XYZ file of C-alpha atoms in Angstrom:
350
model
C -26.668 -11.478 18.083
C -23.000 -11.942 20.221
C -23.401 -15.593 21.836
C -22.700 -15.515 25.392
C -18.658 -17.097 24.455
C -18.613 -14.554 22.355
C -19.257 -11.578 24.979
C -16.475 -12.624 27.083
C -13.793 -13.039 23.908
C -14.550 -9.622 23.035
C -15.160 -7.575 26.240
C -11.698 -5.898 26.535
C -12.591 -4.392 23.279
C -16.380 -4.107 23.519
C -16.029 -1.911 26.647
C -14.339 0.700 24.579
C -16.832 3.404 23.935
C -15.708 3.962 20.448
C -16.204 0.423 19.798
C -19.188 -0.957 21.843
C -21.646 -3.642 21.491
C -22.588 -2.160 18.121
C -19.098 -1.655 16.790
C -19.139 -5.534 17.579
C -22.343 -6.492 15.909
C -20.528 -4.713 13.323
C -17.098 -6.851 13.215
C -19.492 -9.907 13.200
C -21.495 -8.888 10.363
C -18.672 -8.179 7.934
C -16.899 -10.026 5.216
C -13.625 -9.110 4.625
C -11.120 -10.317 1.591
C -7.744 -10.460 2.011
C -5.897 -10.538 -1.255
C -2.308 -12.128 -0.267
C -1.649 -14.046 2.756
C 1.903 -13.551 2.706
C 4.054 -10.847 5.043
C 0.971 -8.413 5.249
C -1.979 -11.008 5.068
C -0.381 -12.464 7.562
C -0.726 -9.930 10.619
C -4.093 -8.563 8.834
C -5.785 -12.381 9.285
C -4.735 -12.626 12.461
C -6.003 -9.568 14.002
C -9.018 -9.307 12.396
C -9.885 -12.721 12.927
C -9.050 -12.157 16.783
C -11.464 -9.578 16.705
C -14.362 -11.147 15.542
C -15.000 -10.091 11.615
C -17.528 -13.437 11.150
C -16.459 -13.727 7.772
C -13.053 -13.606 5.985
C -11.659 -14.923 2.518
C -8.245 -15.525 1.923
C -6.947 -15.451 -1.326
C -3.472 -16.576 -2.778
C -2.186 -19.366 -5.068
C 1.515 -19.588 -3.162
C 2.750 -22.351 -1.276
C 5.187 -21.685 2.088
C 8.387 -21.456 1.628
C 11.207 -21.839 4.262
C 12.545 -17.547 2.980
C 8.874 -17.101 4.277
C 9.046 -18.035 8.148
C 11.249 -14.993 9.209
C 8.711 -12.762 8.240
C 5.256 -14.803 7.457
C 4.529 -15.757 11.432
C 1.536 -17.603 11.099
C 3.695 -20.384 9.525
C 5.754 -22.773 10.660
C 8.729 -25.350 8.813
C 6.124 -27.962 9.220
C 3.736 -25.871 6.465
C 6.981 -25.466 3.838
C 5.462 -26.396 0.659
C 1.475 -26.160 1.422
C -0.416 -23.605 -0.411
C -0.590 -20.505 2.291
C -4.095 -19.933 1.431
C -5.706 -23.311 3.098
C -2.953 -23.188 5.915
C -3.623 -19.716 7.438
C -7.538 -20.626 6.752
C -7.019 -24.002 8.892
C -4.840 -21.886 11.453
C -7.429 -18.654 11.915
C -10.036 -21.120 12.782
C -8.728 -23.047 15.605
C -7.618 -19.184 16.809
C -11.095 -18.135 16.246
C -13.841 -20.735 15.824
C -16.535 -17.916 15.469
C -15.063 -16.597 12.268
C -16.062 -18.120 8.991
C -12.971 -18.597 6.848
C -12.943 -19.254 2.750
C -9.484 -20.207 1.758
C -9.168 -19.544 -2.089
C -6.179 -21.128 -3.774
C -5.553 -19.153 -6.931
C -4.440 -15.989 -8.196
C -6.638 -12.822 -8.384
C -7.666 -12.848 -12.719
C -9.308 -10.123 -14.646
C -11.463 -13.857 -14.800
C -12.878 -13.975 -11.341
C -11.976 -10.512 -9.770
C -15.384 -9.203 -9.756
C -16.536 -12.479 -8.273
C -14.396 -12.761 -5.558
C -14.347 -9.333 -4.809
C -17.975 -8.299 -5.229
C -18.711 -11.327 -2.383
C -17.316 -9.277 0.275
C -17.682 -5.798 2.298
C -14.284 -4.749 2.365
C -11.156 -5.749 0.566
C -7.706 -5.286 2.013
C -4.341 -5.790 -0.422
C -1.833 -7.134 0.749
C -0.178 -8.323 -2.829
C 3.405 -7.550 -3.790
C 2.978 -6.906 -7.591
C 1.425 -4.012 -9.969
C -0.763 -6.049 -12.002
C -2.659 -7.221 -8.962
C -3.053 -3.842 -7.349
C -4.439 -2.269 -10.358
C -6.687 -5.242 -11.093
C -7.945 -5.017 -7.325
C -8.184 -0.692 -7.223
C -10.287 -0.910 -10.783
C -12.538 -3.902 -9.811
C -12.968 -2.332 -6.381
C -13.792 1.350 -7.982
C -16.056 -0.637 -10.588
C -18.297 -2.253 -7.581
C -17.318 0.040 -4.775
C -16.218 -1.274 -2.490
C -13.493 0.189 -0.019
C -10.096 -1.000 -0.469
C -7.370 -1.086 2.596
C -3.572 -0.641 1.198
C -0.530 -1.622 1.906
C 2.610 -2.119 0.704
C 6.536 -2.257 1.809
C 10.057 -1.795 0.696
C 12.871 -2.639 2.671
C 12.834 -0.416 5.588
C 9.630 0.983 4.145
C 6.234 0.433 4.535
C 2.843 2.601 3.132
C -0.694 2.166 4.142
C -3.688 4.163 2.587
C -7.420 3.566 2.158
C -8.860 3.627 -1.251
C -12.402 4.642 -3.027
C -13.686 5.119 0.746
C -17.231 6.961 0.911
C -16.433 8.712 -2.644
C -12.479 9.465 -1.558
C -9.761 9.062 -3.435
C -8.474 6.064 -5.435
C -4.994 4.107 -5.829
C -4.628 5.523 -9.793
C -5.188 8.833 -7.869
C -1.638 8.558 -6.365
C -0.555 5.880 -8.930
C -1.963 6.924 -12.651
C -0.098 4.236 -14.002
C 1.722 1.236 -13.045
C 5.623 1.256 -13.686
C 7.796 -1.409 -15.938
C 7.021 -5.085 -14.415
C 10.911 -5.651 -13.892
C 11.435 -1.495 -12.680
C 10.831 -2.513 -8.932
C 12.596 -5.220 -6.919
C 10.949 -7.470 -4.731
C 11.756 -8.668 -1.417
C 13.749 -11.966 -2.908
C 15.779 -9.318 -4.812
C 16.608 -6.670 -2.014
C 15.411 -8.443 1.298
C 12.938 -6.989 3.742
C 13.329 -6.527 7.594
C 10.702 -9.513 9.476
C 9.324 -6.932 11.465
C 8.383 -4.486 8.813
C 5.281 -6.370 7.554
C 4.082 -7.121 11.050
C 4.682 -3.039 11.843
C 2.520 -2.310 8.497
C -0.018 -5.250 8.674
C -0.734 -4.048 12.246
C -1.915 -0.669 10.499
C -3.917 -2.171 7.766
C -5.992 -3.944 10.213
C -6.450 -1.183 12.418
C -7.817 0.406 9.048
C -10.196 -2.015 8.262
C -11.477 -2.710 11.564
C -11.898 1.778 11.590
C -14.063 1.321 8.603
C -15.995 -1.590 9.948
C -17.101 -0.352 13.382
C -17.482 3.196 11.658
C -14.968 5.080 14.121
C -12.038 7.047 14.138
C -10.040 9.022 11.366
C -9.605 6.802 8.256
C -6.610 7.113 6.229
C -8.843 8.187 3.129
C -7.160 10.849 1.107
C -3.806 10.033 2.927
C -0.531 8.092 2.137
C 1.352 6.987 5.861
C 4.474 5.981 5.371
C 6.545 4.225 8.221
C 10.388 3.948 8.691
C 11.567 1.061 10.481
C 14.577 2.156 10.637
C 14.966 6.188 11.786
C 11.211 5.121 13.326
C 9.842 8.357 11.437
C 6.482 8.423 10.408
C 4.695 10.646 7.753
C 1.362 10.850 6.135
C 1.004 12.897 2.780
C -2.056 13.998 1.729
C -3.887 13.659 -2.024
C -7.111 13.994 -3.642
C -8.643 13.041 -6.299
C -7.331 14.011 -9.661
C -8.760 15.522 -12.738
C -6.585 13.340 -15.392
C -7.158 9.823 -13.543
C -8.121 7.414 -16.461
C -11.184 5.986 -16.564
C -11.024 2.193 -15.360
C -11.368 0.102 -18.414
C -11.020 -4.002 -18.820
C -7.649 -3.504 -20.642
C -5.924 -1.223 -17.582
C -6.714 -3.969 -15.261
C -3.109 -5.516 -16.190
C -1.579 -3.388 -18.044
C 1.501 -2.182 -17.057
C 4.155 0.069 -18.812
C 6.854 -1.978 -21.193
C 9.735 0.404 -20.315
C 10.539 3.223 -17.583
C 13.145 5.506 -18.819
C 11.876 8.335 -15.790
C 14.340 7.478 -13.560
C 18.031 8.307 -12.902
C 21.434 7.162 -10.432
C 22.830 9.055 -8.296
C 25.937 8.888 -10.457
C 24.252 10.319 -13.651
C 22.596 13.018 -11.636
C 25.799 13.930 -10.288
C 27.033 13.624 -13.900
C 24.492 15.784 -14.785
C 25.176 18.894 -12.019
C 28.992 18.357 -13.131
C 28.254 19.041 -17.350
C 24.913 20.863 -17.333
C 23.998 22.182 -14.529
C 22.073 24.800 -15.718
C 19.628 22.631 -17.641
C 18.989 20.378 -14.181
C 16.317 21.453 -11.531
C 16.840 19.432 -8.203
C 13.835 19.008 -5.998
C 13.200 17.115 -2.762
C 9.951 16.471 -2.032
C 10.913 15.266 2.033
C 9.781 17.738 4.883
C 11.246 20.619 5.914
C 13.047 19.165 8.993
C 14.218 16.412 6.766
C 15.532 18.360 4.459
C 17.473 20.526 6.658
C 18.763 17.595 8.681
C 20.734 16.642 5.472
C 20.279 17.255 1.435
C 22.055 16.833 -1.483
C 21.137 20.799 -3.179
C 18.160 21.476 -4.821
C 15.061 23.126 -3.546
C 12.728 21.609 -0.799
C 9.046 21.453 -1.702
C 7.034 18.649 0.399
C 5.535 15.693 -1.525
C 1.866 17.200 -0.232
C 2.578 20.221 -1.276
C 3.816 19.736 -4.814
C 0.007 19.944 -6.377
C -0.241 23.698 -5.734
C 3.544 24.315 -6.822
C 3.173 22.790 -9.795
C 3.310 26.285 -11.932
C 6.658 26.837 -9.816
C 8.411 24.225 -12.083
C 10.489 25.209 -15.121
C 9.150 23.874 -18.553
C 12.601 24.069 -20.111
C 14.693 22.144 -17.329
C 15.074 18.410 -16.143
C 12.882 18.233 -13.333
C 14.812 15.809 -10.829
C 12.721 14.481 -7.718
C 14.824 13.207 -4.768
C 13.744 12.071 -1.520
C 15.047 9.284 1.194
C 14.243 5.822 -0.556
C 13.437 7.113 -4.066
C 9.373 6.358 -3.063
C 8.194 9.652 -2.258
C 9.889 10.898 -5.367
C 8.707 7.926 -7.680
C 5.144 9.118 -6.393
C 5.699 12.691 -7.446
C 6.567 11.887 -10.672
C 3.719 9.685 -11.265
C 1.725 12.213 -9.488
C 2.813 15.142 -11.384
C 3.296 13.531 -15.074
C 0.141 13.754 -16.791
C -0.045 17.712 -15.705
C 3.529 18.616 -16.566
C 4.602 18.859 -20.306
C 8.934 19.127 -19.174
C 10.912 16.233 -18.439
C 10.509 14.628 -15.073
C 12.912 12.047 -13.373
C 13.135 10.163 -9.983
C 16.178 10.041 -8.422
C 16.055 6.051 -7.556
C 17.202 5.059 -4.442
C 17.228 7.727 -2.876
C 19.819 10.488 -1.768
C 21.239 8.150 0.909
C-alpha cells in the first residue's frame, strides 16, 4: 500500500495511464541493483530512487575522486576520497526517505555475485570494465534475472536490455570479451560530462519499463546515442546459435591478446599493396554511408547476419564504421560463423 506522502510524491507520474496506481505498487515493490555508482549509476540512482523503487543496492568499492565531479553529479568536492557506494546511499535517502538503500562497498567477485545479485529483481550495469560485465551477464543468465546495459565511449553511449523474458543475452552481441588493455577508459581518452547523464537517463527509463510492465523494452536491441552529431540508432540481434554456454571459468576470463584490429594507416597500406586481397565493409546506415565513406561496400550492422554468405572466404574482411564500435561488434558478432580473416577498423573512418 502507497502511504498518503507517498500519493502526492508520485501523482505527476501515477496519473499517467501507462503507469497508474499499479505501475506504482509496482516501483515500490521492486529491488533493484545497481552495479557501479559512478557516471551511469549516478543518473540511474537518482531517478529511480525519485520514482519510488522501495528498494535499491548500490554496489562499488571506489572512492570519489575530484576527475569524478564533472561528470558523477551526485557528488560534491566535499565527498573526494569517500567510498561512492555509502555516499550516494546517504544522498538517495535524504532525496527519497521511502526508498530502502543498501550501500555495498566492494567489488562485484565470482565470490559473492550470485549473492548479491540473486537478492534483487532487476540488475542494471553500469561498470566500465569486461570482467565485470561478463561476470554480471553469466550470473544474471544463471539466476535470471533481467539485466539493464549500458555503456559509453567518448561521444558514445549504448544501452540494451539483457536475458529479458527469454530474449537475448550480452555474449549474444559480445561472444567474448576483448584484451583487458585493447579498450581505453575514460582516464585514458576523456568522456564528455553530459554523456553519462544522456545514457543513464535511458537505462533508467529501461528499468523503470520493465518494472511497471509498459512500453517497448530494448530487448533484442542495441541503441546507440551520439552526443555529438545527436544521431541515434538502434540495431537489432537475436540470440545466437554458437553463444557459449556460461561456465564458472568465463565469468573473468578475458582474451590475452587482440590481433583483429587494424589503423587507418595499415588499411590504407593495405588498399595501396594488395588491394585485391582486402574487402572493405561499413556496417553504418545507408544515409550514413552516403553522407561520407572511405570505399568499400555498405551493409548495415543489423543486417550483416543474413549477408553473411555474401562475404569472401579468401579476402581480409575489413569492418569500418564511425567510432570503430559498430564494427568491433560485427566482428565479434560474425567471428565464430566466419572461417576468413576478419578485422575492425579501430577508431573509426573519421
Amino acid at each position: 500500500m502507497l502511504t498518503r506522502e507517498e500519493l502526492k510524491r508520485y501523482h505527476r507520474q501515477m496519473i499517467l495511464p501507462e503507469i497508474g496506481l499499479s505501475g506504482q505498487q509496482k516501483l515500490k515493490a521492486a529491488k533493484v541493483l545497481m552495479i557501479g555508482a559512478g557516471g551511469l549509476g549516478c543518473p540511474v540512482l537518482q531517478y529511480l530512487a525519485a520514482a519510488g523503487v522501495s528498494e535499491i543496492g548500490v554496489v562499488d568499492d571506489d572512492v570519489v575522486d575530484e576527475s569524478n565531479l564533472h561528470r558523477q553529479v551526485l557528488y560534491s568536492p566535499a565527498d573526494v576520497g569517500k567510498a561512492k557506494a555509502m555516499v550516494a546511499a546517504e544522498k538517495l535517502r535524504i532525496m527519497n526517505p521511502f526508498v530502502e538503500l543498501k550501500a555495498y562497498h566492494e567489488r562485484l567477485k565470482p565470490e559473492n555475485a550470485e549473492m548479491l545479485i540473486g537478492a534483487y529483481h532487476l540488475i542494471i550495469d553500469g561498470s566500465d570494465n569486461f570482467p565485470t560485465r561478463y561476470l554480471v551477464n553469466d550470473t544474471c543468465v544463471q539466476l535470471n534475472k533481467p539485466l539493464v546495459f549500458g555503456s559509453i565511449f567518448k561521444f558514445e553511449g549504448n544501452v540494451s536490455v539483457f536475458n529479458y523474458q527469454n530474449g537475448p543475452q550480452y555474449r549474444d552481441i559480445f561472444p567474448e570479451a576483448p584484451a583487458d588493455n585493447d579498450v581505453p577508459n575514460c582516464a585514458e581518452i576523456g568522456v564528455l560530462g553530459v554523456l553519462p547523464g544522456i545514457v543513464g537517463l535511458y537505462m533508467a527509463n529501461e528499468a523503470i519499463k520493465i518494472i511497471c510492465e509498459t512500453g517497448e523494452i530494448l530487448s533484442g536491441k542495441l541503441m546507440t546515442v551520439n552526443a555529438l552529431d545527436n544521431s541515434v540508432s538502434v540495431f537489432k540481434f537475436g540470440k545466437q546459435a554458437h553463444a557459449k554456454p556460461v561456465t564458472e571459468k568465463q565469468k573473468v576470463q578475458v582474451k590475452e591478446d587482440n590481433n583483429q584490429e587494424i589503423s587507418l594507416k595499415e588499411l590504407e597500406n593495405w588498399l595501396e599493396k594488395t588491394p585485391e586481397e582486402v574487402y572493405l565493409v561499413d556496417v553504418r546506415e545507408e544515409y550514413e554511408f552516403e553522407d561520407y565513406n572511405i570505399g568499400g561496400i555498405n551493409i548495415p550492422f543489423d543486417e550483416l547476419a543474413d549477408k553473411l554468405d555474401a562475404l569472401p572466404q579468401n579476402k581480409k574482411i575489413v569492418f569500418c564504421c564511425r567510432s570503430g564500435q559498430r564494427s568491433k561488434m560485427a566482428v565479434a558478432l560474425l567471428q565464430p560463423a566466419f572461417k576468413g580473416a576478419m578485422y575492425n577498423l579501430k577508431n573509426g573512418i573519421y
